[in-house]
Amino acid sequence: MKIDMHCHTKEGSIDGKVPIDEYITLLKQKGFGGMLVTDHDSYRGYRHWKKFIKGKKHEDFLVLKGIEYDTLDAGHIIVIMPETIKLRLLELRGMPIQMLIPIVHNYGGILGPAHPCGEKYMSFMNAKAYQRNPEILKEFDFMETFNACESQEVNGKAQKIADKYGLTGTGGSDAHRQDCVGLAYTEIPDDITCESDLITEIMKGTKFECGGTNYTGTTKEKIGKVNTVLVHSFWVYNKLGGLSKAFQRNTKMKKGFVEHVQNPIRKERTNKVIKKEDKL
């Protein structure tokens, strides 16, 4: 099954231009069988699908729940949680990567850098966390090795890093506009029907075929060097946003982890939490 593992919807991302219903229609027209919804610090796009679309149309299409989390010090990280977990903490951006990783793993989820060799501040390999401690790479579960909004050179670097660390590579369009939808893909086994299935395959070390076409309509392509201003503006936005969400994050975290069991998928994770919450 061919799926797009990096998708931004109008309902879930402030810069998303394509409603999820239209997004699915476009992907189906291009031969895709599914998508991983990865809105910025939000599950709103996924919730919209579940409330208004699921069971009513596109029943032959797999929609998986993900998120692109804006960390304080490691750029954008794609997070995939089991379908039974509702972790609203992930909608409060600004956690440092060393806090994000154990929380995701303790709840049975997986995570990996989006466009890891891309823009400064937004991409892990060009962020402070990597510069301070390159060994963090060993704690990721996968890495986006083909992003349609990055150059072939940048994607090539990501692939080499993934190979070096034995990380499963994924591909996603990172589409915010209609003309970018479906320009990248990841081939996954047909028997994957939910987030837990995908998590299991990645934790087993299954290698996916991924690739696509480079998108030339990105903002940085259009404005050239002026894009540096936007990059630094994002740094300010992320810092202020992270601080503004700090109180809410701390409140959520005080509610804590409730029960610890052995994780059968990843042996070194000894504190998987099985907090029972309603599905999103």
mmCIF file of C-alpha atoms in Angstrom:
data_model
loop_
_atom_site.group_PDB
_atom_site.id
_atom_site.type_symbol
_atom_site.label_atom_id
_atom_site.label_comp_id
_atom_site.label_asym_id
_atom_site.label_seq_id
_atom_site.Cartn_x
_atom_site.Cartn_y
_atom_site.Cartn_z
ATOM 1 C CA MET A 1 0.000 0.000 0.000
ATOM 2 C CA LYS A 2 1.280 3.438 -0.931
ATOM 3 C CA ILE A 3 0.706 6.122 1.722
ATOM 4 C CA ASP A 4 1.816 9.713 2.277
ATOM 5 C CA MET A 5 3.455 9.963 5.711
ATOM 6 C CA HIS A 6 3.653 13.739 6.057
ATOM 7 C CA CYS A 7 0.352 15.561 5.477
ATOM 8 C CA HIS A 8 -0.965 18.949 6.619
ATOM 9 C CA THR A 9 -4.675 19.698 6.495
ATOM 10 C CA LYS A 10 -6.611 22.953 6.492
ATOM 11 C CA GLU A 11 -8.500 21.843 9.596
ATOM 12 C CA GLY A 12 -5.367 21.032 11.585
ATOM 13 C CA SER A 13 -2.449 23.235 10.480
ATOM 14 C CA ILE A 14 -2.518 27.010 10.537
ATOM 15 C CA ASP A 15 -0.663 27.056 7.196
ATOM 16 C CA GLY A 16 -2.574 24.131 5.664
ATOM 17 C CA LYS A 17 -4.623 25.011 2.576
ATOM 18 C CA VAL A 18 -6.226 21.660 1.664
ATOM 19 C CA PRO A 19 -9.262 20.291 3.578
ATOM 20 C CA ILE A 20 -8.749 16.658 4.584
ATOM 21 C CA ASP A 21 -11.674 15.458 2.448
ATOM 22 C CA GLU A 22 -10.096 17.036 -0.630
ATOM 23 C CA TYR A 23 -6.660 15.769 0.425
ATOM 24 C CA ILE A 24 -7.942 12.187 0.495
ATOM 25 C CA THR A 25 -9.652 12.596 -2.887
ATOM 26 C CA LEU A 26 -6.421 13.855 -4.465
ATOM 27 C CA LEU A 27 -4.367 11.015 -2.974
ATOM 28 C CA LYS A 28 -6.847 8.395 -4.181
ATOM 29 C CA GLN A 29 -6.690 9.861 -7.688
ATOM 30 C CA LYS A 30 -2.913 9.357 -7.570
ATOM 31 C CA GLY A 31 -3.149 5.724 -6.497
ATOM 32 C CA PHE A 32 -2.558 6.141 -2.765
ATOM 33 C CA GLY A 33 -4.246 3.867 -0.263
ATOM 34 C CA GLY A 34 -3.691 5.933 2.860
ATOM 35 C CA MET A 35 -2.171 8.895 4.682
ATOM 36 C CA LEU A 36 -0.584 9.765 8.004
ATOM 37 C CA VAL A 37 -2.070 13.073 9.170
ATOM 38 C CA THR A 38 0.784 15.113 10.679
ATOM 39 C CA ASP A 39 -0.589 18.548 11.438
ATOM 40 C CA HIS A 40 1.564 20.989 13.405
ATOM 41 C CA ASP A 41 1.069 20.346 17.140
ATOM 42 C CA SER A 42 -2.550 19.429 16.504
ATOM 43 C CA TYR A 43 -4.910 16.492 15.988
ATOM 44 C CA ARG A 44 -7.695 18.732 14.683
ATOM 45 C CA GLY A 45 -7.401 17.471 11.112
ATOM 46 C CA TYR A 46 -7.619 13.860 12.275
ATOM 47 C CA ARG A 47 -10.551 14.681 14.568
ATOM 48 C CA HIS A 48 -12.376 16.312 11.656
ATOM 49 C CA TRP A 49 -11.945 13.129 9.609
ATOM 50 C CA LYS A 50 -13.140 10.937 12.463
ATOM 51 C CA LYS A 51 -16.182 13.076 13.278
ATOM 52 C CA PHE A 52 -17.419 14.054 9.813
ATOM 53 C CA ILE A 53 -15.947 11.602 7.275
ATOM 54 C CA LYS A 54 -15.104 8.226 8.801
ATOM 55 C CA GLY A 55 -17.727 5.619 7.954
ATOM 56 C CA LYS A 56 -19.496 7.975 5.563
ATOM 57 C CA LYS A 57 -17.097 8.173 2.624
ATOM 58 C CA HIS A 58 -13.550 7.153 1.641
ATOM 59 C CA GLU A 59 -14.066 3.821 3.427
ATOM 60 C CA ASP A 60 -11.469 2.249 1.119
ATOM 61 C CA PHE A 61 -8.784 4.650 2.361
ATOM 62 C CA LEU A 62 -6.572 4.321 5.465
ATOM 63 C CA VAL A 63 -6.249 7.448 7.639
ATOM 64 C CA LEU A 64 -3.654 7.221 10.410
ATOM 65 C CA LYS A 65 -3.161 9.592 13.341
ATOM 66 C CA GLY A 66 0.177 11.370 13.626
ATOM 67 C CA ILE A 67 1.500 14.775 14.575
ATOM 68 C CA GLU A 68 4.451 17.001 13.651
ATOM 69 C CA TYR A 69 5.673 18.293 16.978
ATOM 70 C CA ASP A 70 7.606 21.562 17.288
ATOM 71 C CA THR A 71 10.313 20.920 19.874
ATOM 72 C CA LEU A 72 12.197 23.605 21.767
ATOM 73 C CA ASP A 73 15.637 22.513 20.585
ATOM 74 C CA ALA A 74 15.410 19.789 17.912
ATOM 75 C CA GLY A 75 13.214 21.074 15.124
ATOM 76 C CA HIS A 76 10.165 19.216 13.837
ATOM 77 C CA ILE A 77 9.585 15.649 14.986
ATOM 78 C CA ILE A 78 6.955 13.287 13.581
ATOM 79 C CA VAL A 79 5.218 11.331 16.345
ATOM 80 C CA ILE A 80 2.977 8.282 15.901
ATOM 81 C CA MET A 81 1.012 7.057 18.924
ATOM 82 C CA PRO A 82 -1.112 3.892 19.283
ATOM 83 C CA GLU A 83 -4.753 4.399 18.302
ATOM 84 C CA THR A 84 -5.877 3.807 21.899
ATOM 85 C CA ILE A 85 -3.819 6.694 23.281
ATOM 86 C CA LYS A 86 -5.078 10.242 23.589
ATOM 87 C CA LEU A 87 -2.088 12.327 24.657
ATOM 88 C CA ARG A 88 -3.125 15.985 24.571
ATOM 89 C CA LEU A 89 0.320 16.921 25.847
ATOM 90 C CA LEU A 90 1.528 16.540 22.258
ATOM 91 C CA GLU A 91 -0.671 19.474 21.241
ATOM 92 C CA LEU A 92 1.321 21.776 23.505
ATOM 93 C CA ARG A 93 4.465 22.568 21.549
ATOM 94 C CA GLY A 94 7.824 23.501 22.992
ATOM 95 C CA MET A 95 9.077 20.463 24.907
ATOM 96 C CA PRO A 96 12.820 19.795 24.593
ATOM 97 C CA ILE A 97 13.638 16.602 22.729
ATOM 98 C CA GLN A 98 15.059 14.866 25.815
ATOM 99 C CA MET A 99 11.640 15.237 27.440
ATOM 100 C CA LEU A 100 9.613 14.330 24.364
ATOM 101 C CA ILE A 101 11.387 11.032 23.617
ATOM 102 C CA PRO A 102 10.693 9.231 26.931
ATOM 103 C CA ILE A 103 7.086 10.454 27.035
ATOM 104 C CA VAL A 104 6.374 9.098 23.552
ATOM 105 C CA HIS A 105 8.161 5.812 24.230
ATOM 106 C CA ASN A 106 6.543 5.332 27.629
ATOM 107 C CA TYR A 107 3.129 5.504 25.999
ATOM 108 C CA GLY A 108 4.086 2.975 23.314
ATOM 109 C CA GLY A 109 4.610 5.486 20.519
ATOM 110 C CA ILE A 110 7.436 6.098 18.078
ATOM 111 C CA LEU A 111 9.061 9.228 16.713
ATOM 112 C CA GLY A 112 11.556 10.445 14.144
ATOM 113 C CA PRO A 113 12.879 13.693 12.657
ATOM 114 C CA ALA A 114 10.967 15.322 9.807
ATOM 115 C CA HIS A 115 13.184 16.734 7.008
ATOM 116 C CA PRO A 116 16.205 16.142 9.295
ATOM 117 C CA CYS A 117 18.762 17.953 7.117
ATOM 118 C CA GLY A 118 16.573 20.896 6.144
ATOM 119 C CA GLU A 119 16.253 24.430 7.467
ATOM 120 C CA LYS A 120 18.051 25.644 10.602
ATOM 121 C CA TYR A 121 15.901 25.484 13.757
ATOM 122 C CA MET A 122 13.264 23.376 11.963
ATOM 123 C CA SER A 123 15.409 20.305 11.289
ATOM 124 C CA PHE A 124 17.140 18.021 13.765
ATOM 125 C CA MET A 125 20.597 17.877 12.156
ATOM 126 C CA ASN A 126 20.740 21.688 12.135
ATOM 127 C CA ALA A 127 19.373 22.160 15.653
ATOM 128 C CA LYS A 128 21.015 22.678 19.036
ATOM 129 C CA ALA A 129 20.051 19.305 20.452
ATOM 130 C CA TYR A 130 22.053 17.432 17.819
ATOM 131 C CA GLN A 131 25.032 19.756 18.190
ATOM 132 C CA ARG A 132 25.039 19.165 21.948
ATOM 133 C CA ASN A 133 24.524 15.411 21.769
ATOM 134 C CA PRO A 134 24.641 13.616 18.391
ATOM 135 C CA GLU A 135 23.925 10.321 20.163
ATOM 136 C CA ILE A 136 20.255 11.313 20.452
ATOM 137 C CA LEU A 137 19.957 9.885 16.949
ATOM 138 C CA LYS A 138 20.100 6.407 18.483
ATOM 139 C CA GLU A 139 16.878 7.113 20.387
ATOM 140 C CA PHE A 140 14.771 7.737 17.286
ATOM 141 C CA ASP A 141 12.699 4.964 15.721
ATOM 142 C CA PHE A 142 12.616 6.171 12.108
ATOM 143 C CA MET A 143 13.681 9.107 9.985
ATOM 144 C CA GLU A 144 12.022 10.939 7.114
ATOM 145 C CA THR A 145 14.412 10.264 4.247
ATOM 146 C CA PHE A 146 12.329 11.703 1.421
ATOM 147 C CA ASN A 147 10.500 14.992 1.835
ATOM 148 C CA ALA A 148 9.022 16.410 -1.367
ATOM 149 C CA CYS A 149 9.686 19.978 -0.175
ATOM 150 C CA GLU A 150 13.421 19.378 0.221
ATOM 151 C CA SER A 151 16.089 19.036 -2.467
ATOM 152 C CA GLN A 152 17.499 15.753 -3.689
ATOM 153 C CA GLU A 153 20.786 16.621 -1.971
ATOM 154 C CA VAL A 154 19.107 17.223 1.390
ATOM 155 C CA ASN A 155 17.099 14.013 1.133
ATOM 156 C CA GLY A 156 20.244 12.127 0.159
ATOM 157 C CA LYS A 157 21.974 13.252 3.348
ATOM 158 C CA ALA A 158 19.009 12.083 5.405
ATOM 159 C CA GLN A 159 19.109 8.673 3.745
ATOM 160 C CA LYS A 160 22.800 8.247 4.563
ATOM 161 C CA ILE A 161 22.175 9.087 8.219
ATOM 162 C CA ALA A 162 19.239 6.674 8.413
ATOM 163 C CA ASP A 163 21.384 3.927 6.892
ATOM 164 C CA LYS A 164 24.201 4.615 9.336
ATOM 165 C CA TYR A 165 21.935 4.340 12.363
ATOM 166 C CA GLY A 166 19.739 1.536 11.023
ATOM 167 C CA LEU A 167 16.602 3.669 11.021
ATOM 168 C CA THR A 168 13.577 2.900 8.874
ATOM 169 C CA GLY A 169 13.189 5.591 6.226
ATOM 170 C CA THR A 170 9.832 7.203 5.457
ATOM 171 C CA GLY A 171 8.589 9.460 2.687
ATOM 172 C CA GLY A 172 6.065 12.274 2.822
ATOM 173 C CA SER A 173 4.973 15.197 0.693
ATOM 174 C CA ASP A 174 4.859 17.704 3.579
ATOM 175 C CA ALA A 175 2.076 19.205 1.463
ATOM 176 C CA HIS A 176 0.374 22.386 2.580
ATOM 177 C CA ARG A 177 -0.993 23.210 -0.887
ATOM 178 C CA GLN A 178 -2.943 21.225 -3.447
ATOM 179 C CA ASP A 179 -0.176 21.031 -6.055
ATOM 180 C CA CYS A 180 2.155 19.270 -3.594
ATOM 181 C CA VAL A 181 -0.241 16.568 -2.408
ATOM 182 C CA GLY A 182 0.981 13.063 -3.190
ATOM 183 C CA LEU A 183 4.441 14.008 -4.465
ATOM 184 C CA ALA A 184 6.050 11.604 -1.988
ATOM 185 C CA TYR A 185 5.155 8.117 -0.814
ATOM 186 C CA THR A 186 5.981 5.290 1.557
ATOM 187 C CA GLU A 187 5.205 1.688 0.632
ATOM 188 C CA ILE A 188 3.856 -0.231 3.638
ATOM 189 C CA PRO A 189 2.490 -3.803 3.961
ATOM 190 C CA ASP A 190 -1.178 -4.160 3.025
ATOM 191 C CA ASP A 191 -2.025 -5.723 6.377
ATOM 192 C CA ILE A 192 -1.312 -2.489 8.266
ATOM 193 C CA THR A 193 -4.748 -1.251 9.327
ATOM 194 C CA CYS A 194 -4.037 0.999 12.311
ATOM 195 C CA GLU A 195 -1.323 2.983 14.069
ATOM 196 C CA SER A 196 -0.260 0.039 16.263
ATOM 197 C CA ASP A 197 0.365 -2.087 13.165
ATOM 198 C CA LEU A 198 2.590 0.621 11.702
ATOM 199 C CA ILE A 199 4.433 1.060 15.000
ATOM 200 C CA THR A 200 5.054 -2.684 15.204
ATOM 201 C CA GLU A 201 6.473 -2.855 11.672
ATOM 202 C CA ILE A 202 8.844 0.041 12.305
ATOM 203 C CA MET A 203 9.980 -1.371 15.648
ATOM 204 C CA LYS A 204 10.676 -4.700 13.929
ATOM 205 C CA GLY A 205 13.040 -2.835 11.630
ATOM 206 C CA THR A 206 10.959 -3.296 8.490
ATOM 207 C CA LYS A 207 12.448 -1.296 5.640
ATOM 208 C CA PHE A 208 9.955 0.646 3.545
ATOM 209 C CA GLU A 209 10.422 1.764 -0.028
ATOM 210 C CA CYS A 210 9.936 5.509 -0.252
ATOM 211 C CA GLY A 211 10.549 8.301 -2.732
ATOM 212 C CA GLY A 212 8.761 10.724 -4.992
ATOM 213 C CA THR A 213 9.156 14.004 -6.844
ATOM 214 C CA ASN A 214 10.723 17.204 -5.535
ATOM 215 C CA TYR A 215 8.285 20.094 -5.166
ATOM 216 C CA THR A 216 9.526 23.423 -6.539
ATOM 217 C CA GLY A 217 6.713 25.647 -5.332
ATOM 218 C CA THR A 218 7.853 26.044 -1.723
ATOM 219 C CA THR A 219 8.152 29.475 -0.141
ATOM 220 C CA LYS A 220 11.937 29.195 0.128
ATOM 221 C CA GLU A 221 12.138 28.398 -3.602
ATOM 222 C CA LYS A 222 10.095 31.488 -4.445
ATOM 223 C CA ILE A 223 11.725 34.090 -2.209
ATOM 224 C CA GLY A 224 15.347 32.883 -2.145
ATOM 225 C CA LYS A 225 17.618 34.484 0.453
ATOM 226 C CA VAL A 226 14.745 36.362 2.061
ATOM 227 C CA ASN A 227 13.715 32.974 3.454
ATOM 228 C CA THR A 228 16.439 33.426 6.084
ATOM 229 C CA VAL A 229 14.239 36.081 7.695
ATOM 230 C CA LEU A 230 11.363 33.613 7.903
ATOM 231 C CA VAL A 231 13.625 30.960 9.419
ATOM 232 C CA HIS A 232 14.717 33.293 12.210
ATOM 233 C CA SER A 233 11.121 34.423 12.675
ATOM 234 C CA PHE A 234 10.194 30.795 13.250
ATOM 235 C CA TRP A 235 12.879 30.551 15.938
ATOM 236 C CA VAL A 236 11.309 33.493 17.799
ATOM 237 C CA TYR A 237 7.800 32.090 17.259
ATOM 238 C CA ASN A 238 8.824 28.693 18.597
ATOM 239 C CA LYS A 239 10.574 30.095 21.655
ATOM 240 C CA LEU A 240 7.676 32.346 22.623
ATOM 241 C CA GLY A 241 5.123 29.661 21.826
ATOM 242 C CA GLY A 242 6.979 27.075 23.873
ATOM 243 C CA LEU A 243 7.101 29.388 26.871
ATOM 244 C CA SER A 244 3.412 30.256 26.557
ATOM 245 C CA LYS A 245 2.483 26.557 26.667
ATOM 246 C CA ALA A 246 4.816 25.699 29.557
ATOM 247 C CA PHE A 247 2.205 26.042 32.308
ATOM 248 C CA GLN A 248 -0.298 23.867 30.447
ATOM 249 C CA ARG A 249 2.366 21.218 29.789
ATOM 250 C CA ASN A 250 3.399 21.131 33.425
ATOM 251 C CA THR A 251 -0.221 20.770 34.510
ATOM 252 C CA LYS A 252 -0.759 17.869 32.122
ATOM 253 C CA MET A 253 2.436 16.155 33.218
ATOM 254 C CA LYS A 254 1.529 16.362 36.907
ATOM 255 C CA LYS A 255 -1.366 14.020 36.143
ATOM 256 C CA GLY A 256 1.389 11.543 35.427
ATOM 257 C CA PHE A 257 1.911 7.997 34.293
ATOM 258 C CA VAL A 258 -0.427 5.506 35.900
ATOM 259 C CA GLU A 259 0.762 1.958 35.258
ATOM 260 C CA HIS A 260 4.045 0.509 34.016
ATOM 261 C CA VAL A 261 4.389 -2.766 32.121
ATOM 262 C CA GLN A 262 6.930 -4.488 29.918
ATOM 263 C CA ASN A 263 6.705 -3.359 26.292
ATOM 264 C CA PRO A 264 6.718 -6.481 24.076
ATOM 265 C CA ILE A 265 7.633 -4.488 20.970
ATOM 266 C CA ARG A 266 10.799 -2.835 22.224
ATOM 267 C CA LYS A 267 12.580 -4.706 24.999
ATOM 268 C CA GLU A 268 14.708 -1.801 26.178
ATOM 269 C CA ARG A 269 11.609 0.223 26.949
ATOM 270 C CA THR A 270 10.820 -1.066 30.412
ATOM 271 C CA ASN A 271 8.252 1.544 31.396
ATOM 272 C CA LYS A 272 5.543 1.511 28.784
ATOM 273 C CA VAL A 273 2.445 3.185 30.175
ATOM 274 C CA ILE A 274 -0.956 1.696 29.464
ATOM 275 C CA LYS A 275 -3.070 4.604 30.548
ATOM 276 C CA LYS A 276 -6.580 3.805 29.333
ATOM 277 C CA GLU A 277 -8.118 6.777 27.608
ATOM 278 C CA ASP A 278 -10.797 7.164 24.989
ATOM 279 C CA LYS A 279 -9.697 7.156 21.381
ATOM 280 C CA LEU A 280 -9.406 10.511 19.690
#
